[in-house]
GROMACS .gro file of C-alpha atoms in nm:
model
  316
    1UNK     CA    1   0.658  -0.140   0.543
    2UNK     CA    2   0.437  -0.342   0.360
    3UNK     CA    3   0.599  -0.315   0.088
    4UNK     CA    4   0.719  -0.271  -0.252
    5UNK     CA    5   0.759   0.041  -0.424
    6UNK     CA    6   0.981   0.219  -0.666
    7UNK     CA    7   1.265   0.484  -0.730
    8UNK     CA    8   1.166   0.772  -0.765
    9UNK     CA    9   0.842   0.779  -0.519
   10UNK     CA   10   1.078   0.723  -0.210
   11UNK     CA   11   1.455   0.810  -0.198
   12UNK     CA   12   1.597   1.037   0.047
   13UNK     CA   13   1.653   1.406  -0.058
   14UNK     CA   14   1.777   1.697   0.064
   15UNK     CA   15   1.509   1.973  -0.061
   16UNK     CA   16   1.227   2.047  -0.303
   17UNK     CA   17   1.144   2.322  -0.494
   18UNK     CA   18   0.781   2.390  -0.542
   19UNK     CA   19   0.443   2.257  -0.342
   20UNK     CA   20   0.240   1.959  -0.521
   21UNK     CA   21  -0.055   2.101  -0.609
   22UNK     CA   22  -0.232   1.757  -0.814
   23UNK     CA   23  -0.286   1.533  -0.484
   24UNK     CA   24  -0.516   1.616  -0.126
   25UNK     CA   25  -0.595   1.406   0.139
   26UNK     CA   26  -0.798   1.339   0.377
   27UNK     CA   27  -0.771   1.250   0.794
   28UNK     CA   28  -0.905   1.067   1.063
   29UNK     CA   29  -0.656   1.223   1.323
   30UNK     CA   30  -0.807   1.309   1.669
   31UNK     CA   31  -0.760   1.678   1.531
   32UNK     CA   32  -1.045   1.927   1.483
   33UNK     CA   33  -1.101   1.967   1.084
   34UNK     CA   34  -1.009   2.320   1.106
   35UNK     CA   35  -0.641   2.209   1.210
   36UNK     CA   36  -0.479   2.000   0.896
   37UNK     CA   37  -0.197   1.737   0.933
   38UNK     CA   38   0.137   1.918   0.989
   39UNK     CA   39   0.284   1.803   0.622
   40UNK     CA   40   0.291   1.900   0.264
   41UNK     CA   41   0.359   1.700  -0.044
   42UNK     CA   42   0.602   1.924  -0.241
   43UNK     CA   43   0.782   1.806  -0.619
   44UNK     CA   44   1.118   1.794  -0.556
   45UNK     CA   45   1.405   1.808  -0.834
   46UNK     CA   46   1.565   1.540  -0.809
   47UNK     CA   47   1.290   1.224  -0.723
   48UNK     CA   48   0.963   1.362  -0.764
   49UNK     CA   49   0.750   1.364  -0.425
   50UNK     CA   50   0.812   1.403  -0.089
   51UNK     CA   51   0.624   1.484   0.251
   52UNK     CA   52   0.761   1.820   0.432
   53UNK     CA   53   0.674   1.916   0.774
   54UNK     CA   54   0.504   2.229   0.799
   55UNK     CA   55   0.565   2.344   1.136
   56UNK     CA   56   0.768   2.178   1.469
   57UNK     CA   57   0.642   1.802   1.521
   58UNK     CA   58   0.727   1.673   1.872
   59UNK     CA   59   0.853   1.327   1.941
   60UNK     CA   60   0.581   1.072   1.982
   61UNK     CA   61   0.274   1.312   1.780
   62UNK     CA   62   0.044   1.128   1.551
   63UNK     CA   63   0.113   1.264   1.239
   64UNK     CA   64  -0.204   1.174   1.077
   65UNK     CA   65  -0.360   0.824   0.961
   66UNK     CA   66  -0.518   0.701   0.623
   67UNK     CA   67  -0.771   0.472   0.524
   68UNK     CA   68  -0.615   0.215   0.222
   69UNK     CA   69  -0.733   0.305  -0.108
   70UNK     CA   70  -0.732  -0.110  -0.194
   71UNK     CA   71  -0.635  -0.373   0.035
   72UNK     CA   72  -0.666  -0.771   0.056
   73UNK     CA   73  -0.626  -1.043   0.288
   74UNK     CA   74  -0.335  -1.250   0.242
   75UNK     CA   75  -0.442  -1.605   0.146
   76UNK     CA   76  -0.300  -1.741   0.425
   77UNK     CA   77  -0.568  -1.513   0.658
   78UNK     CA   78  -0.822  -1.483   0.434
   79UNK     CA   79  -1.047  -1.663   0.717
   80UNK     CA   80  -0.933  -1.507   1.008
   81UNK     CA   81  -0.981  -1.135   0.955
   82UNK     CA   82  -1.196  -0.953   0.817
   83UNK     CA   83  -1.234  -0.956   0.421
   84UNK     CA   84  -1.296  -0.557   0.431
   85UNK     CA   85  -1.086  -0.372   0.738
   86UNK     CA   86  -0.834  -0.653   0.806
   87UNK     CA   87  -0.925  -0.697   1.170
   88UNK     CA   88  -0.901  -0.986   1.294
   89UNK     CA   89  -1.257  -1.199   1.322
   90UNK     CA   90  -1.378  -1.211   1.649
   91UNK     CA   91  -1.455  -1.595   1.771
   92UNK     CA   92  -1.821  -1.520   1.800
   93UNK     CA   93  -1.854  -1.414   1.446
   94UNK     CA   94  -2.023  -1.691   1.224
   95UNK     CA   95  -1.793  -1.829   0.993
   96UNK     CA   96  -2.027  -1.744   0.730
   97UNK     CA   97  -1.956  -1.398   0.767
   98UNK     CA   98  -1.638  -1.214   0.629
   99UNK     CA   99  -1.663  -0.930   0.801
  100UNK     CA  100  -1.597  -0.761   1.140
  101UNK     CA  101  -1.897  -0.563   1.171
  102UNK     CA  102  -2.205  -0.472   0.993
  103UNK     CA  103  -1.997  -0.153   0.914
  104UNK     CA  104  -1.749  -0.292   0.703
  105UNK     CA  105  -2.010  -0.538   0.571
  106UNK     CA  106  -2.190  -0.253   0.427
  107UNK     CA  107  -1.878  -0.053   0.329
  108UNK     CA  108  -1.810  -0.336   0.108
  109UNK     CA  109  -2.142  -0.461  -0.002
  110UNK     CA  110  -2.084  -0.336  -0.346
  111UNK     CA  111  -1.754  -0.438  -0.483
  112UNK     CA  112  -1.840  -0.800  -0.278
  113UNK     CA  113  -2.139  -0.843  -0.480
  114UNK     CA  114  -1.961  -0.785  -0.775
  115UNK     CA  115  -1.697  -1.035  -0.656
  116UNK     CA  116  -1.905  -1.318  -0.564
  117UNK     CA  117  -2.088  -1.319  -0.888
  118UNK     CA  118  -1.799  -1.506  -1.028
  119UNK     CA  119  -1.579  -1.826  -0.981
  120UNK     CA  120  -1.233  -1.712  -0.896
  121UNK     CA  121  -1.098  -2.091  -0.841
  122UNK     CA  122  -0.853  -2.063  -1.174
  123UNK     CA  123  -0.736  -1.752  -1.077
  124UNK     CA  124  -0.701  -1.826  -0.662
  125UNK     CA  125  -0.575  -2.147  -0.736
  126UNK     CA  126  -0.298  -1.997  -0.993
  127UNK     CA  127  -0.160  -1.727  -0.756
  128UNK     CA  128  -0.189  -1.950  -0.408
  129UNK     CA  129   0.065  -2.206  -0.585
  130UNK     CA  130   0.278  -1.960  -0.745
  131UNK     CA  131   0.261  -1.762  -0.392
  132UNK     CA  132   0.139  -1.457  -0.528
  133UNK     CA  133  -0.040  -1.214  -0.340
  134UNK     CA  134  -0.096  -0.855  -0.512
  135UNK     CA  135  -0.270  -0.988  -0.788
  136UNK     CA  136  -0.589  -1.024  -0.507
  137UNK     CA  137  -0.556  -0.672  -0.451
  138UNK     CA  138  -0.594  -0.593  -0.852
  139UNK     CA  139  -0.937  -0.879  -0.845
  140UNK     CA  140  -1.059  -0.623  -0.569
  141UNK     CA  141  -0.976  -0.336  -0.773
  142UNK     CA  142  -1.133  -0.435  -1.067
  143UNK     CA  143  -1.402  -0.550  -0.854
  144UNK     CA  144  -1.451  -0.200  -0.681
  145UNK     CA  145  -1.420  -0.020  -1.033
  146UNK     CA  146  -1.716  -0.232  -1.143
  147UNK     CA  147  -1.952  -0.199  -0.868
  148UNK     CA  148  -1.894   0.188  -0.902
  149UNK     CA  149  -1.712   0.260  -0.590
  150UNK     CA  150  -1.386   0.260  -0.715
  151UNK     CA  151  -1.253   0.438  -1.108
  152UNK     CA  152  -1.014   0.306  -1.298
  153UNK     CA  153  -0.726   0.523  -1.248
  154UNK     CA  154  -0.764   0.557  -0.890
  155UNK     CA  155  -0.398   0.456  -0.833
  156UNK     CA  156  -0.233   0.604  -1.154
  157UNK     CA  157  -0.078   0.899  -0.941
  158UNK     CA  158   0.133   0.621  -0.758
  159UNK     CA  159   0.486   0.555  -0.879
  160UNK     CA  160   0.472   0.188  -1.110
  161UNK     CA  161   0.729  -0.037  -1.007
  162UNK     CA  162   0.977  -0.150  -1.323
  163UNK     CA  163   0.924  -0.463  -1.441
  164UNK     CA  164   1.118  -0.758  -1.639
  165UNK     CA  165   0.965  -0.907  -1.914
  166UNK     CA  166   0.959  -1.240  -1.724
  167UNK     CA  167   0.712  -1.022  -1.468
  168UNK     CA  168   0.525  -0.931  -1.764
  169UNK     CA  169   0.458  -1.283  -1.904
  170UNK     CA  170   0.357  -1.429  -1.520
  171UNK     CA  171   0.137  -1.100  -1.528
  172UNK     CA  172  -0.052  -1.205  -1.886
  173UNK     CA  173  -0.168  -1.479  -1.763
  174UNK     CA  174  -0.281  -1.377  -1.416
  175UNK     CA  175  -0.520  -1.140  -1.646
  176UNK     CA  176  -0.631  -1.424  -1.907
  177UNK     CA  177  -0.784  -1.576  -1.568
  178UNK     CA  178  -0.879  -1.266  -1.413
  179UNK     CA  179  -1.084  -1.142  -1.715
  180UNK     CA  180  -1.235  -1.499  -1.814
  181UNK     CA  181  -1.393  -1.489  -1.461
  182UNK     CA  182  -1.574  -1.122  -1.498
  183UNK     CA  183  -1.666  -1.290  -1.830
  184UNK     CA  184  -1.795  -1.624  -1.721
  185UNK     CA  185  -1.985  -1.433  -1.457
  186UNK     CA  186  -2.177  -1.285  -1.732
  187UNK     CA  187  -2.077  -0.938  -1.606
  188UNK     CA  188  -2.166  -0.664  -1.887
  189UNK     CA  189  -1.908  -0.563  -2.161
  190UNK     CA  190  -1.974  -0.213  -2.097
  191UNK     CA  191  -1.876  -0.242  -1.735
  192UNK     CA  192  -1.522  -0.419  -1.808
  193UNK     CA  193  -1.427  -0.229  -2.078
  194UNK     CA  194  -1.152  -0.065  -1.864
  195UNK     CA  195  -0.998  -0.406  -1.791
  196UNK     CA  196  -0.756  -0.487  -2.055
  197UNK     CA  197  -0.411  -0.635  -2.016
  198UNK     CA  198  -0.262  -0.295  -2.006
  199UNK     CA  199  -0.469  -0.155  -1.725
  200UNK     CA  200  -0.414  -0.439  -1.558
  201UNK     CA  201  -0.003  -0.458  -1.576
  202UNK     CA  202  -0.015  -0.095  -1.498
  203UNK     CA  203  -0.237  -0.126  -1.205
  204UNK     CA  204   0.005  -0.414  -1.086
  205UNK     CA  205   0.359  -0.276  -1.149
  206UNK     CA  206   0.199   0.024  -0.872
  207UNK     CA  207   0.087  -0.217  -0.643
  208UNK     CA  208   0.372  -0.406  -0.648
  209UNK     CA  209   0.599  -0.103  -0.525
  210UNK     CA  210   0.354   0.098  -0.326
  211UNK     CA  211   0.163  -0.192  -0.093
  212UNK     CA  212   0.236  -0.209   0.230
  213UNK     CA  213   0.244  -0.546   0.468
  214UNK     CA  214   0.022  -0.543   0.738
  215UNK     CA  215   0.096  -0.646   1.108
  216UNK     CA  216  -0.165  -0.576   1.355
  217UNK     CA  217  -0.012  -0.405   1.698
  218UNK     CA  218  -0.360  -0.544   1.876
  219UNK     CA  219  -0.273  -0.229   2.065
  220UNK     CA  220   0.086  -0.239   2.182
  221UNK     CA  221   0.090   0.086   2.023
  222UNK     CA  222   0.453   0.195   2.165
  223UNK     CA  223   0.587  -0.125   2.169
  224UNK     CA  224   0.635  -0.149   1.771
  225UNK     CA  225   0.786   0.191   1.750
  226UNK     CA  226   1.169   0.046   1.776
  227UNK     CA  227   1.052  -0.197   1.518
  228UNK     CA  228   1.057  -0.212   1.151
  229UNK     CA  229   0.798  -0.118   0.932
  230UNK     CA  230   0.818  -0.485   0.685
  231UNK     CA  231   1.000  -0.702   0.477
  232UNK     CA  232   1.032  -0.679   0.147
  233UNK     CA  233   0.994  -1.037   0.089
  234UNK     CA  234   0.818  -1.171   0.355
  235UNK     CA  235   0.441  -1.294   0.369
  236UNK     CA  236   0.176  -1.024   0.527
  237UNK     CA  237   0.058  -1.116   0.872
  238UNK     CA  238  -0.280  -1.039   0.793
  239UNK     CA  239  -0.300  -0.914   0.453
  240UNK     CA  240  -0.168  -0.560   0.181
  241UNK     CA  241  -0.276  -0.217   0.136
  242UNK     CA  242  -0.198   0.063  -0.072
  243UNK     CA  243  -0.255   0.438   0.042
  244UNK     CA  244  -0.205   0.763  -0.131
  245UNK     CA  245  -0.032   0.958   0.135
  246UNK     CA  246   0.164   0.737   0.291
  247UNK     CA  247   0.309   0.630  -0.031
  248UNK     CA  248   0.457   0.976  -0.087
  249UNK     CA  249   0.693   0.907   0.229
  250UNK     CA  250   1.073   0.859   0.099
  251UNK     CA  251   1.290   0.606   0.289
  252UNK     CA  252   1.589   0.612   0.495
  253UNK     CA  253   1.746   0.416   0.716
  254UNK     CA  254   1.713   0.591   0.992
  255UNK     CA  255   1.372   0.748   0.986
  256UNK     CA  256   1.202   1.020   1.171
  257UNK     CA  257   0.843   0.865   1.102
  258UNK     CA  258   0.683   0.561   1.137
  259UNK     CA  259   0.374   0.373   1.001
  260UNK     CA  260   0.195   0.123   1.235
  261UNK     CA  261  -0.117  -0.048   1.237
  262UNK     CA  262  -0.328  -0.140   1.573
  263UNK     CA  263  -0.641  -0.325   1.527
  264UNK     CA  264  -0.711  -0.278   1.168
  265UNK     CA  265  -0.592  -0.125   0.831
  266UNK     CA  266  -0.622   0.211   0.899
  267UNK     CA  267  -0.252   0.341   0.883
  268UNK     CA  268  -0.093   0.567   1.171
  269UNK     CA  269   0.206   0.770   1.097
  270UNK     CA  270   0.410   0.902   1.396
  271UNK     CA  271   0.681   1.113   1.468
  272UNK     CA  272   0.980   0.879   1.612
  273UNK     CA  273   1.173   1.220   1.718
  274UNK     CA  274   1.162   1.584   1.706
  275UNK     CA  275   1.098   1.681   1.368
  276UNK     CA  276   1.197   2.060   1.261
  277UNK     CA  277   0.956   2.272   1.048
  278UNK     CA  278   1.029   2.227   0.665
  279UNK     CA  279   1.183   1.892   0.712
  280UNK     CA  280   1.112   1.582   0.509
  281UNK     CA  281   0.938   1.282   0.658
  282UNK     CA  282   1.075   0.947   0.624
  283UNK     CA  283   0.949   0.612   0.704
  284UNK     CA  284   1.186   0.283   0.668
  285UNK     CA  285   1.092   0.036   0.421
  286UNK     CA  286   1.243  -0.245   0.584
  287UNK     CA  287   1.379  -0.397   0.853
  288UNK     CA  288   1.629  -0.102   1.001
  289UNK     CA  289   1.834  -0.359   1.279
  290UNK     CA  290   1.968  -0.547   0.952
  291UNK     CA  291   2.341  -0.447   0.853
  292UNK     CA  292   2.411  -0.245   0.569
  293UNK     CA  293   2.435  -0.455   0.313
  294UNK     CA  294   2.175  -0.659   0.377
  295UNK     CA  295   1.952  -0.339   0.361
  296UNK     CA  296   2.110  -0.225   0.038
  297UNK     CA  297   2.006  -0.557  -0.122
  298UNK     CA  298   1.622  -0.565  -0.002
  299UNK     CA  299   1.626  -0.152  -0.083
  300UNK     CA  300   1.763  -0.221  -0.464
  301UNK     CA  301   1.553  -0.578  -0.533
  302UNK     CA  302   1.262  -0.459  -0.377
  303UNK     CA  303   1.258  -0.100  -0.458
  304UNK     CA  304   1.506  -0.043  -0.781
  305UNK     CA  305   1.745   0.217  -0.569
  306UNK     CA  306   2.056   0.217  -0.386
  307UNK     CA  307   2.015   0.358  -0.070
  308UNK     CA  308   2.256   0.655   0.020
  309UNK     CA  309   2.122   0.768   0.337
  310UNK     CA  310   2.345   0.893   0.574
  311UNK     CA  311   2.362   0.601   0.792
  312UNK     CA  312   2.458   0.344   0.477
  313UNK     CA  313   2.666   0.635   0.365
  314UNK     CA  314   2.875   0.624   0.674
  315UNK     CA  315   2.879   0.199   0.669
  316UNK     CA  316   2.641   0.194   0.962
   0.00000   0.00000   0.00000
């Protein structure tokens, strides 16, 4: 996928005990609203959460989508799709104008006030050349919990990825500049009083392990299903997102879900076989054609786990 995430949020297991009661969703599946998504996120005991099925999904179903709860541009598309939704910018779209649609210029009218109130050269200029890209998804963050739109702990439920003290100091810094711009900008106390240095490791070290990279399909919807989700360390095609369903998927190897994107960043999650009633969903984190060691590697440096799915199990 997209991706970084941690340990616990996504290794394969065998069973759970009781439902999750602390986290809902919402849809955009072709689906009445009277008929759910087939899935349950249930606590397991042995790595926290995981998505269940809760009845027969065929081969081929959409599973449900989800809109991203933050997502960014990378900087090397940050002109040619669309600052909000991530599609790409149609050539008769002024220049001048970030956005796909009057839509997702209104969507994100609020936060993007908020962010072009201030100077963010330091801080752009500091990640670009260190090739950093998640720290633009904690500026619109803190950018969305300003204008209102957006609180604080909006991702805290998300597993935090672990992180070396080298991280750490890289990540100080990136906040020095990311606070002196809300404070240059003149921006009230009162409404940046949540971002401190803490908040904003925390918020990163979730990022980090939970966004996902996004490739647009531009509609070759079944041709991507053979294909793997992301790297772990390879640039975003268009640009990162973080949701709060999809992150609850565990990984394996070979997975009986996938998550795709067609023309924008609205996630789709389908069924890649028959899945039985009661069992979990898992997406692949990376590339699935690579060997097994080379998968181990990107799993553990990415991620933090070994992977012991059947198929690395049995030296596939």
């Amino acid at each position: 996928m997209a991706v970084t995430r941690s340990l616990p949020l996504r290794l394969a297991i065998s069973h759970f005990t009781k439902p999750f009661h602390h986290f809902s969703f919402s849809t955009s599946t072709t689906a009445p609203p009277q008929h759910p998504p087939p899935i349950r996120v249930a606590l397991t005991d042995s790595v926290g959460r995981a998505v269940f099925a809760t009845r027969p999904i065929p081969s081929g179903d959409l599973i449900h989508t989800a809109q991203p709860a933050v997502c960014h541009p990378s900087p090397s598309a940050v002109h040619s799709v669309c600052y909000s939704c991530l599609a790409s910018l149609s050539s008769s779209i002024p220049q001048c104008t970030p956005f796909c649609s009057h839509h997702c210029h209104q969507r994100s009218k609020d936060y993007y006030d908020v962010e072009m109130k201030a100077n963010w050269m330091d801080f752009d200029n500091y990640c670009r050349t260190r090739g950093l890209k998640y720290p633009f998804m904690v500026k619109r963050l803190a950018c969305m919990v300003v204008s209102g739109v957006s609180k604080s702990d909006s991702l805290d439920i998300l597993q935090p990825a672990n992180l070396t003290p080298e991280m750490i100091l890289e990540m100080e810094e990136e906040f020095s500049l990311l606070r002196s711009a809300f404070t240059k900008a003149l921006i009230a106390d009162e409404h940046i009083a949540f971002l401190t240095k803490q908040w904003y490791i925390n918020v990163l070290a979730r990022i980090r392990i939970n966004a996902f990279r996004i490739e647009l399909a531009g509609g070759l919807y079944e041709d991507l299903l053979a294909s793997a989700v992301a790297s772990v360390e390879a640039e975003a095609a268009v640009g990162n997102a973080v949701y709060m369903l999809p992150s609850f998927y565990n990984h394996d190897c070979d997975p009986n879900a996938h998550i795709i994107w067609i023309d924008n960043a609205d996630a789709k999650l389908k069924a890649l076989r028959d899945i039985d009633e009661g069992e979990e969903l898992r997406i692949c984190y990376i590339d699935a054609s690579l060997d097994r060691d080379a998968r181990r590697e990107l799993l553990f440096r990415g991620f933090g786990f070994q992977c012991n799915c059947s198929r690395c199990l049995h030296g596939d």
